[in-house]
Amino acid sequence: MESNSPERLETMVAAAVASHIFMHPEIDAMLQIEETIFPIDLRQEYWSSIERKFMEITGNLLPIPLRNMVFGFLKPLHETYDLWKKDHYLNKKIKQNVYKSCISWEIDSATINRRKTAAKLIRNRRVDVRTRFIMACTYYQEDDIVDLWRQIRGKTRRAITRRGSNDSVRFWVKLLKKKATHTWREEVENHYRVTNSKPYDSPLILNCFFRYLNQGKQLQMLIKQFATQRLHLEDFLLCMNHMDDYQRANVRGRIPVFFFELLADPGIMRDEA
């Protein structure tokens, strides 16, 4: 499909409309209910109720073919958002519509631009400072990390590296206490020499510091993230961009072929660096 073809433009319009419908209060409430339905097989039945509500909301605003396309995007958007939530620490006391308002969609592929989304969430004052700080550390946003650290006091500082944190947060807290954040690129190698992950940690975003690791550690961390099922496709591809042909071949020999088959669709990923 050509980039400016009518079919592609129609698809992009449908995805854009779906991203707005996804935020509608009634649809949002129903999607949150859907996540609580067990066994999971019963969720498909509930989508009939979501579809009826969708038709009620959109009414005659959209031509039937476009309306069907828009609804077809809702479930993939919801599943993509759900995966994003699982890959990040989020304070459960914050309402879902606040987090959803931070999502930066790549409309042409109906995927989330995770780096831009992190930047929006970090600056959203409706989100508590601990969650924003953890997000900033996870994505290695140095200026935001320093600024948010100044806003955190006493008990919150002491609790910052507990449940929901990760090794990137512990790395930055250590540097902040030493007032040495400007040296972080030189310190990464030493910090990750010994793996310090904990069972309750939120996932790392490897591509944010991957280039500062030696080749052996790069491969080790990539394989570990895959083995623990904490390696997102986007993160994986961005890490691979920092490797040479020999390293890539080594990775391909260590990770099952099916994982690479998921990369065959160019719409799955994009380089955000």
PDB file of C-alpha atoms in Angstrom:
ATOM      1  CA  MET A   1       0.000   0.000   0.000  1.00  0.00           C
ATOM      2  CA  GLU A   2       1.523   3.337  -1.088  1.00  0.00           C
ATOM      3  CA  SER A   3       2.150   5.876   1.660  1.00  0.00           C
ATOM      4  CA  ASN A   4      -0.239   8.430   0.136  1.00  0.00           C
ATOM      5  CA  SER A   5      -2.812   6.028  -1.283  1.00  0.00           C
ATOM      6  CA  PRO A   6      -6.504   6.593  -0.420  1.00  0.00           C
ATOM      7  CA  GLU A   7      -6.584   3.241   1.375  1.00  0.00           C
ATOM      8  CA  ARG A   8      -3.648   4.153   3.608  1.00  0.00           C
ATOM      9  CA  LEU A   9      -5.059   7.593   4.355  1.00  0.00           C
ATOM     10  CA  GLU A  10      -8.387   6.004   5.274  1.00  0.00           C
ATOM     11  CA  THR A  11      -6.604   3.581   7.589  1.00  0.00           C
ATOM     12  CA  MET A  12      -4.726   6.417   9.272  1.00  0.00           C
ATOM     13  CA  VAL A  13      -7.940   8.396   9.737  1.00  0.00           C
ATOM     14  CA  ALA A  14      -9.627   5.346  11.263  1.00  0.00           C
ATOM     15  CA  ALA A  15      -6.713   4.794  13.656  1.00  0.00           C
ATOM     16  CA  ALA A  16      -6.692   8.476  14.652  1.00  0.00           C
ATOM     17  CA  VAL A  17     -10.433   8.455  15.362  1.00  0.00           C
ATOM     18  CA  ALA A  18     -10.079   5.196  17.307  1.00  0.00           C
ATOM     19  CA  SER A  19      -7.382   6.749  19.518  1.00  0.00           C
ATOM     20  CA  HIS A  20      -9.890   9.459  20.502  1.00  0.00           C
ATOM     21  CA  ILE A  21     -12.768   7.007  21.026  1.00  0.00           C
ATOM     22  CA  PHE A  22     -10.375   4.991  23.195  1.00  0.00           C
ATOM     23  CA  MET A  23     -10.344   7.973  25.589  1.00  0.00           C
ATOM     24  CA  HIS A  24     -14.145   8.335  25.743  1.00  0.00           C
ATOM     25  CA  PRO A  25     -15.236   8.027  29.422  1.00  0.00           C
ATOM     26  CA  GLU A  26     -17.841   5.317  28.778  1.00  0.00           C
ATOM     27  CA  ILE A  27     -15.558   3.278  26.528  1.00  0.00           C
ATOM     28  CA  ASP A  28     -12.705   3.741  29.002  1.00  0.00           C
ATOM     29  CA  ALA A  29     -14.889   2.459  31.855  1.00  0.00           C
ATOM     30  CA  MET A  30     -15.946  -0.597  29.850  1.00  0.00           C
ATOM     31  CA  LEU A  31     -12.371  -1.394  28.853  1.00  0.00           C
ATOM     32  CA  GLN A  32     -11.359  -1.317  32.511  1.00  0.00           C
ATOM     33  CA  ILE A  33     -14.166  -3.768  33.295  1.00  0.00           C
ATOM     34  CA  GLU A  34     -12.997  -5.980  30.426  1.00  0.00           C
ATOM     35  CA  GLU A  35      -9.596  -6.328  32.084  1.00  0.00           C
ATOM     36  CA  THR A  36     -11.217  -7.819  35.211  1.00  0.00           C
ATOM     37  CA  ILE A  37     -13.215 -10.543  33.435  1.00  0.00           C
ATOM     38  CA  PHE A  38     -12.076 -14.127  34.056  1.00  0.00           C
ATOM     39  CA  PRO A  39     -11.686 -16.588  32.525  1.00  0.00           C
ATOM     40  CA  ILE A  40     -10.146 -14.564  29.705  1.00  0.00           C
ATOM     41  CA  ASP A  41     -12.255 -16.411  27.107  1.00  0.00           C
ATOM     42  CA  LEU A  42     -15.317 -14.535  28.388  1.00  0.00           C
ATOM     43  CA  ARG A  43     -13.777 -11.192  27.468  1.00  0.00           C
ATOM     44  CA  GLN A  44     -14.555 -11.748  23.805  1.00  0.00           C
ATOM     45  CA  GLU A  45     -18.257 -11.894  24.648  1.00  0.00           C
ATOM     46  CA  TYR A  46     -17.978  -8.603  26.516  1.00  0.00           C
ATOM     47  CA  TRP A  47     -16.622  -6.950  23.379  1.00  0.00           C
ATOM     48  CA  SER A  48     -20.128  -7.237  21.940  1.00  0.00           C
ATOM     49  CA  SER A  49     -21.270  -4.867  24.686  1.00  0.00           C
ATOM     50  CA  ILE A  50     -18.370  -2.531  23.937  1.00  0.00           C
ATOM     51  CA  GLU A  51     -19.311  -2.561  20.257  1.00  0.00           C
ATOM     52  CA  ARG A  52     -22.918  -1.634  21.056  1.00  0.00           C
ATOM     53  CA  LYS A  53     -21.739   1.273  23.199  1.00  0.00           C
ATOM     54  CA  PHE A  54     -19.347   2.323  20.420  1.00  0.00           C
ATOM     55  CA  MET A  55     -22.193   2.329  17.884  1.00  0.00           C
ATOM     56  CA  GLU A  56     -24.326   4.348  20.300  1.00  0.00           C
ATOM     57  CA  ILE A  57     -21.579   6.955  20.730  1.00  0.00           C
ATOM     58  CA  THR A  58     -20.639   7.296  17.075  1.00  0.00           C
ATOM     59  CA  GLY A  59     -24.222   7.067  15.756  1.00  0.00           C
ATOM     60  CA  ASN A  60     -24.405   8.499  12.259  1.00  0.00           C
ATOM     61  CA  LEU A  61     -21.247  10.568  12.635  1.00  0.00           C
ATOM     62  CA  LEU A  62     -19.197   8.155  10.529  1.00  0.00           C
ATOM     63  CA  PRO A  63     -19.900   6.292   7.285  1.00  0.00           C
ATOM     64  CA  ILE A  64     -20.505   2.614   8.022  1.00  0.00           C
ATOM     65  CA  PRO A  65     -17.274   1.331   6.368  1.00  0.00           C
ATOM     66  CA  LEU A  66     -15.158   3.854   8.298  1.00  0.00           C
ATOM     67  CA  ARG A  67     -17.070   3.166  11.492  1.00  0.00           C
ATOM     68  CA  ASN A  68     -16.284  -0.543  11.171  1.00  0.00           C
ATOM     69  CA  MET A  69     -12.608   0.249  10.587  1.00  0.00           C
ATOM     70  CA  VAL A  70     -12.513   2.501  13.648  1.00  0.00           C
ATOM     71  CA  PHE A  71     -14.009  -0.176  15.879  1.00  0.00           C
ATOM     72  CA  GLY A  72     -11.560  -2.682  14.438  1.00  0.00           C
ATOM     73  CA  PHE A  73      -8.721  -0.570  15.835  1.00  0.00           C
ATOM     74  CA  LEU A  74     -10.123  -0.363  19.377  1.00  0.00           C
ATOM     75  CA  LYS A  75      -9.073  -3.807  20.544  1.00  0.00           C
ATOM     76  CA  PRO A  76      -5.486  -3.572  19.190  1.00  0.00           C
ATOM     77  CA  LEU A  77      -5.154  -0.125  20.808  1.00  0.00           C
ATOM     78  CA  HIS A  78      -6.413  -1.510  24.100  1.00  0.00           C
ATOM     79  CA  GLU A  79      -4.040  -4.486  23.950  1.00  0.00           C
ATOM     80  CA  THR A  80      -1.105  -2.220  23.071  1.00  0.00           C
ATOM     81  CA  TYR A  81      -1.934   0.081  25.985  1.00  0.00           C
ATOM     82  CA  ASP A  82      -2.245  -2.913  28.312  1.00  0.00           C
ATOM     83  CA  LEU A  83       1.239  -4.102  27.320  1.00  0.00           C
ATOM     84  CA  TRP A  84       2.605  -0.606  27.900  1.00  0.00           C
ATOM     85  CA  LYS A  85       1.107  -0.591  31.413  1.00  0.00           C
ATOM     86  CA  LYS A  86       2.680  -3.936  32.251  1.00  0.00           C
ATOM     87  CA  ASP A  87       6.090  -2.681  31.135  1.00  0.00           C
ATOM     88  CA  HIS A  88       6.098   0.343  33.465  1.00  0.00           C
ATOM     89  CA  TYR A  89       5.598   1.175  37.113  1.00  0.00           C
ATOM     90  CA  LEU A  90       2.305   3.060  37.470  1.00  0.00           C
ATOM     91  CA  ASN A  91       0.655   4.220  40.677  1.00  0.00           C
ATOM     92  CA  LYS A  92      -2.683   2.386  40.755  1.00  0.00           C
ATOM     93  CA  LYS A  93      -4.281   5.272  42.645  1.00  0.00           C
ATOM     94  CA  ILE A  94      -3.980   7.462  39.549  1.00  0.00           C
ATOM     95  CA  LYS A  95      -6.977   7.183  37.221  1.00  0.00           C
ATOM     96  CA  GLN A  96      -6.488   5.425  33.909  1.00  0.00           C
ATOM     97  CA  ASN A  97      -7.647   8.415  31.886  1.00  0.00           C
ATOM     98  CA  VAL A  98      -4.679  10.392  33.257  1.00  0.00           C
ATOM     99  CA  TYR A  99      -2.247   7.788  31.964  1.00  0.00           C
ATOM    100  CA  LYS A 100      -4.125   7.481  28.685  1.00  0.00           C
ATOM    101  CA  SER A 101      -3.860  11.232  28.166  1.00  0.00           C
ATOM    102  CA  CYS A 102      -0.063  10.794  28.145  1.00  0.00           C
ATOM    103  CA  ILE A 103      -0.044   8.173  25.401  1.00  0.00           C
ATOM    104  CA  SER A 104       1.631   9.279  22.182  1.00  0.00           C
ATOM    105  CA  TRP A 105       0.235   7.098  19.402  1.00  0.00           C
ATOM    106  CA  GLU A 106       2.009   6.347  16.140  1.00  0.00           C
ATOM    107  CA  ILE A 107      -1.147   6.593  14.073  1.00  0.00           C
ATOM    108  CA  ASP A 108       0.264   4.983  10.936  1.00  0.00           C
ATOM    109  CA  SER A 109       0.997   1.767  12.865  1.00  0.00           C
ATOM    110  CA  ALA A 110      -1.379   2.033  15.859  1.00  0.00           C
ATOM    111  CA  THR A 111       1.571   1.593  18.223  1.00  0.00           C
ATOM    112  CA  ILE A 112       2.779   3.637  21.180  1.00  0.00           C
ATOM    113  CA  ASN A 113       5.808   5.880  20.868  1.00  0.00           C
ATOM    114  CA  ARG A 114       7.158   4.938  24.260  1.00  0.00           C
ATOM    115  CA  ARG A 115       9.843   7.584  24.490  1.00  0.00           C
ATOM    116  CA  LYS A 116       7.433  10.443  23.732  1.00  0.00           C
ATOM    117  CA  THR A 117       4.849   8.929  26.068  1.00  0.00           C
ATOM    118  CA  ALA A 118       7.401   8.785  28.884  1.00  0.00           C
ATOM    119  CA  ALA A 119       8.271  12.451  28.294  1.00  0.00           C
ATOM    120  CA  LYS A 120       4.591  13.459  28.520  1.00  0.00           C
ATOM    121  CA  LEU A 121       3.993  11.441  31.672  1.00  0.00           C
ATOM    122  CA  ILE A 122       7.123  12.803  33.369  1.00  0.00           C
ATOM    123  CA  ARG A 123       5.779  16.344  32.907  1.00  0.00           C
ATOM    124  CA  ASN A 124       2.184  15.572  33.891  1.00  0.00           C
ATOM    125  CA  ARG A 125       1.575  17.032  37.349  1.00  0.00           C
ATOM    126  CA  ARG A 126      -1.582  14.955  37.767  1.00  0.00           C
ATOM    127  CA  VAL A 127       0.773  11.985  38.187  1.00  0.00           C
ATOM    128  CA  ASP A 128       2.514  11.636  41.557  1.00  0.00           C
ATOM    129  CA  VAL A 129       6.169  12.627  41.725  1.00  0.00           C
ATOM    130  CA  ARG A 130       7.434   9.122  42.610  1.00  0.00           C
ATOM    131  CA  THR A 131       5.895   7.598  39.478  1.00  0.00           C
ATOM    132  CA  ARG A 132       7.267  10.426  37.352  1.00  0.00           C
ATOM    133  CA  PHE A 133      10.727  10.051  38.897  1.00  0.00           C
ATOM    134  CA  ILE A 134      10.798   6.295  38.258  1.00  0.00           C
ATOM    135  CA  MET A 135       9.748   6.901  34.650  1.00  0.00           C
ATOM    136  CA  ALA A 136      12.450   9.553  34.202  1.00  0.00           C
ATOM    137  CA  CYS A 137      15.122   7.229  35.601  1.00  0.00           C
ATOM    138  CA  THR A 138      13.930   4.310  33.497  1.00  0.00           C
ATOM    139  CA  TYR A 139      14.258   6.409  30.324  1.00  0.00           C
ATOM    140  CA  TYR A 140      17.466   8.177  31.449  1.00  0.00           C
ATOM    141  CA  GLN A 141      16.015  11.681  31.238  1.00  0.00           C
ATOM    142  CA  GLU A 142      18.817  13.416  33.124  1.00  0.00           C
ATOM    143  CA  ASP A 143      17.358  16.935  33.443  1.00  0.00           C
ATOM    144  CA  ASP A 144      13.964  15.638  34.587  1.00  0.00           C
ATOM    145  CA  ILE A 145      15.609  13.269  37.065  1.00  0.00           C
ATOM    146  CA  VAL A 146      17.514  16.102  38.739  1.00  0.00           C
ATOM    147  CA  ASP A 147      14.464  18.383  38.777  1.00  0.00           C
ATOM    148  CA  LEU A 148      12.114  15.750  40.225  1.00  0.00           C
ATOM    149  CA  TRP A 149      14.662  14.674  42.836  1.00  0.00           C
ATOM    150  CA  ARG A 150      14.603  18.208  44.227  1.00  0.00           C
ATOM    151  CA  GLN A 151      10.834  17.876  44.673  1.00  0.00           C
ATOM    152  CA  ILE A 152      11.057  14.610  46.607  1.00  0.00           C
ATOM    153  CA  ARG A 153      11.473  14.813  50.351  1.00  0.00           C
ATOM    154  CA  GLY A 154      12.224  12.611  53.354  1.00  0.00           C
ATOM    155  CA  LYS A 155      10.127   9.467  53.535  1.00  0.00           C
ATOM    156  CA  THR A 156       9.381   9.440  49.811  1.00  0.00           C
ATOM    157  CA  ARG A 157      13.098   9.562  48.990  1.00  0.00           C
ATOM    158  CA  ARG A 158      13.775   6.642  51.304  1.00  0.00           C
ATOM    159  CA  ALA A 159      10.993   4.618  49.661  1.00  0.00           C
ATOM    160  CA  ILE A 160      11.867   5.526  46.087  1.00  0.00           C
ATOM    161  CA  THR A 161      13.839   2.349  45.349  1.00  0.00           C
ATOM    162  CA  ARG A 162      11.322  -0.066  46.828  1.00  0.00           C
ATOM    163  CA  ARG A 163       8.588  -2.013  45.027  1.00  0.00           C
ATOM    164  CA  GLY A 164       7.979  -0.907  41.437  1.00  0.00           C
ATOM    165  CA  SER A 165      11.435   0.537  41.074  1.00  0.00           C
ATOM    166  CA  ASN A 166      14.257  -1.019  39.020  1.00  0.00           C
ATOM    167  CA  ASP A 167      18.027  -1.059  38.689  1.00  0.00           C
ATOM    168  CA  SER A 168      18.044   2.115  36.595  1.00  0.00           C
ATOM    169  CA  VAL A 169      16.335   3.981  39.436  1.00  0.00           C
ATOM    170  CA  ARG A 170      18.849   2.626  41.942  1.00  0.00           C
ATOM    171  CA  PHE A 171      21.645   3.732  39.611  1.00  0.00           C
ATOM    172  CA  TRP A 172      20.354   7.298  39.417  1.00  0.00           C
ATOM    173  CA  VAL A 173      19.625   7.576  43.138  1.00  0.00           C
ATOM    174  CA  LYS A 174      23.215   6.534  43.849  1.00  0.00           C
ATOM    175  CA  LEU A 175      24.514   9.248  41.497  1.00  0.00           C
ATOM    176  CA  LEU A 176      22.155  11.863  42.911  1.00  0.00           C
ATOM    177  CA  LYS A 177      23.344  11.190  46.431  1.00  0.00           C
ATOM    178  CA  LYS A 178      26.937  11.641  45.239  1.00  0.00           C
ATOM    179  CA  LYS A 179      25.938  14.720  43.202  1.00  0.00           C
ATOM    180  CA  ALA A 180      27.549  13.055  40.195  1.00  0.00           C
ATOM    181  CA  THR A 181      24.738  12.751  37.649  1.00  0.00           C
ATOM    182  CA  HIS A 182      26.888  14.349  34.946  1.00  0.00           C
ATOM    183  CA  THR A 183      29.151  11.274  34.993  1.00  0.00           C
ATOM    184  CA  TRP A 184      26.376   8.763  34.347  1.00  0.00           C
ATOM    185  CA  ARG A 185      27.668   7.636  30.939  1.00  0.00           C
ATOM    186  CA  GLU A 186      30.996   6.675  32.461  1.00  0.00           C
ATOM    187  CA  GLU A 187      29.335   4.982  35.452  1.00  0.00           C
ATOM    188  CA  VAL A 188      26.886   2.755  33.540  1.00  0.00           C
ATOM    189  CA  GLU A 189      29.452   0.079  32.725  1.00  0.00           C
ATOM    190  CA  ASN A 190      30.495  -0.360  36.344  1.00  0.00           C
ATOM    191  CA  HIS A 191      26.949  -0.281  37.727  1.00  0.00           C
ATOM    192  CA  TYR A 192      25.659  -3.050  35.474  1.00  0.00           C
ATOM    193  CA  ARG A 193      28.751  -5.224  35.857  1.00  0.00           C
ATOM    194  CA  VAL A 194      26.801  -7.161  38.483  1.00  0.00           C
ATOM    195  CA  THR A 195      23.115  -7.783  37.845  1.00  0.00           C
ATOM    196  CA  ASN A 196      21.079  -6.311  40.683  1.00  0.00           C
ATOM    197  CA  SER A 197      17.503  -6.984  39.593  1.00  0.00           C
ATOM    198  CA  LYS A 198      14.819  -7.848  42.139  1.00  0.00           C
ATOM    199  CA  PRO A 199      11.616  -9.917  41.707  1.00  0.00           C
ATOM    200  CA  TYR A 200       9.353  -6.890  42.180  1.00  0.00           C
ATOM    201  CA  ASP A 201      11.265  -4.607  39.796  1.00  0.00           C
ATOM    202  CA  SER A 202       9.584  -2.945  36.839  1.00  0.00           C
ATOM    203  CA  PRO A 203      11.303  -3.718  33.493  1.00  0.00           C
ATOM    204  CA  LEU A 204      14.407  -1.878  32.338  1.00  0.00           C
ATOM    205  CA  ILE A 205      14.465  -0.022  29.018  1.00  0.00           C
ATOM    206  CA  LEU A 206      17.766  -1.366  27.733  1.00  0.00           C
ATOM    207  CA  ASN A 207      18.163   0.884  24.707  1.00  0.00           C
ATOM    208  CA  CYS A 208      18.457   3.943  26.968  1.00  0.00           C
ATOM    209  CA  PHE A 209      21.894   2.882  28.221  1.00  0.00           C
ATOM    210  CA  PHE A 210      22.785  -0.043  25.947  1.00  0.00           C
ATOM    211  CA  ARG A 211      25.462   1.764  23.929  1.00  0.00           C
ATOM    212  CA  TYR A 212      27.484   2.423  27.099  1.00  0.00           C
ATOM    213  CA  LEU A 213      27.901  -1.290  27.926  1.00  0.00           C
ATOM    214  CA  ASN A 214      30.700  -3.494  26.637  1.00  0.00           C
ATOM    215  CA  GLN A 215      29.774  -6.080  24.002  1.00  0.00           C
ATOM    216  CA  GLY A 216      29.729  -9.012  26.418  1.00  0.00           C
ATOM    217  CA  LYS A 217      27.400  -7.233  28.830  1.00  0.00           C
ATOM    218  CA  GLN A 218      25.167  -6.109  25.973  1.00  0.00           C
ATOM    219  CA  LEU A 219      24.584  -9.695  24.903  1.00  0.00           C
ATOM    220  CA  GLN A 220      24.153 -10.898  28.484  1.00  0.00           C
ATOM    221  CA  MET A 221      21.502  -8.311  29.348  1.00  0.00           C
ATOM    222  CA  LEU A 222      19.674  -8.747  26.048  1.00  0.00           C
ATOM    223  CA  ILE A 223      19.418 -12.517  26.560  1.00  0.00           C
ATOM    224  CA  LYS A 224      18.361 -12.107  30.191  1.00  0.00           C
ATOM    225  CA  GLN A 225      15.615  -9.638  29.323  1.00  0.00           C
ATOM    226  CA  PHE A 226      14.344 -12.051  26.683  1.00  0.00           C
ATOM    227  CA  ALA A 227      14.522 -15.061  29.029  1.00  0.00           C
ATOM    228  CA  THR A 228      12.505 -13.258  31.707  1.00  0.00           C
ATOM    229  CA  GLN A 229       9.937 -12.149  29.082  1.00  0.00           C
ATOM    230  CA  ARG A 230      10.689  -8.499  29.807  1.00  0.00           C
ATOM    231  CA  LEU A 231      12.091  -7.582  26.416  1.00  0.00           C
ATOM    232  CA  HIS A 232       9.711  -5.463  24.379  1.00  0.00           C
ATOM    233  CA  LEU A 233      10.081  -5.667  20.606  1.00  0.00           C
ATOM    234  CA  GLU A 234      10.717  -1.954  20.246  1.00  0.00           C
ATOM    235  CA  ASP A 235      13.414  -2.014  22.915  1.00  0.00           C
ATOM    236  CA  PHE A 236      15.014  -5.045  21.287  1.00  0.00           C
ATOM    237  CA  LEU A 237      15.246  -3.443  17.852  1.00  0.00           C
ATOM    238  CA  LEU A 238      16.689  -0.211  19.211  1.00  0.00           C
ATOM    239  CA  CYS A 239      19.351  -2.227  21.026  1.00  0.00           C
ATOM    240  CA  MET A 240      20.142  -4.157  17.850  1.00  0.00           C
ATOM    241  CA  ASN A 241      20.720  -0.821  16.101  1.00  0.00           C
ATOM    242  CA  HIS A 242      23.705  -0.288  18.415  1.00  0.00           C
ATOM    243  CA  MET A 243      25.319  -3.629  17.491  1.00  0.00           C
ATOM    244  CA  ASP A 244      27.560  -4.576  14.611  1.00  0.00           C
ATOM    245  CA  ASP A 245      26.891  -7.469  12.204  1.00  0.00           C
ATOM    246  CA  TYR A 246      28.908  -9.943  14.264  1.00  0.00           C
ATOM    247  CA  GLN A 247      26.990  -9.110  17.446  1.00  0.00           C
ATOM    248  CA  ARG A 248      23.638  -9.328  15.668  1.00  0.00           C
ATOM    249  CA  ALA A 249      24.532 -12.765  14.317  1.00  0.00           C
ATOM    250  CA  ASN A 250      25.457 -13.833  17.847  1.00  0.00           C
ATOM    251  CA  VAL A 251      22.114 -12.627  19.160  1.00  0.00           C
ATOM    252  CA  ARG A 252      20.249 -14.434  16.387  1.00  0.00           C
ATOM    253  CA  GLY A 253      21.975 -17.628  17.429  1.00  0.00           C
ATOM    254  CA  ARG A 254      20.787 -17.235  21.016  1.00  0.00           C
ATOM    255  CA  ILE A 255      17.185 -16.091  20.571  1.00  0.00           C
ATOM    256  CA  PRO A 256      14.460 -18.252  18.943  1.00  0.00           C
ATOM    257  CA  VAL A 257      13.627 -17.550  15.307  1.00  0.00           C
ATOM    258  CA  PHE A 258       9.975 -16.765  16.035  1.00  0.00           C
ATOM    259  CA  PHE A 259      11.000 -13.601  17.877  1.00  0.00           C
ATOM    260  CA  PHE A 260      12.656 -12.279  14.738  1.00  0.00           C
ATOM    261  CA  GLU A 261       9.616 -13.212  12.671  1.00  0.00           C
ATOM    262  CA  LEU A 262       7.642 -10.719  14.751  1.00  0.00           C
ATOM    263  CA  LEU A 263       9.925  -8.036  13.365  1.00  0.00           C
ATOM    264  CA  ALA A 264       8.976  -8.826   9.764  1.00  0.00           C
ATOM    265  CA  ASP A 265       6.108  -6.304   9.876  1.00  0.00           C
ATOM    266  CA  PRO A 266       7.745  -2.872   9.494  1.00  0.00           C
ATOM    267  CA  GLY A 267       4.761  -1.307  11.252  1.00  0.00           C
ATOM    268  CA  ILE A 268       5.647  -3.007  14.524  1.00  0.00           C
ATOM    269  CA  MET A 269       8.671  -0.856  15.230  1.00  0.00           C
ATOM    270  CA  ARG A 270      10.323   2.433  14.566  1.00  0.00           C
ATOM    271  CA  ASP A 271      13.550   4.001  15.712  1.00  0.00           C
ATOM    272  CA  GLU A 272      12.682   6.826  18.101  1.00  0.00           C
ATOM    273  CA  ALA A 273      16.236   7.762  18.945  1.00  0.00           C
TER     274      ALA A 273
END
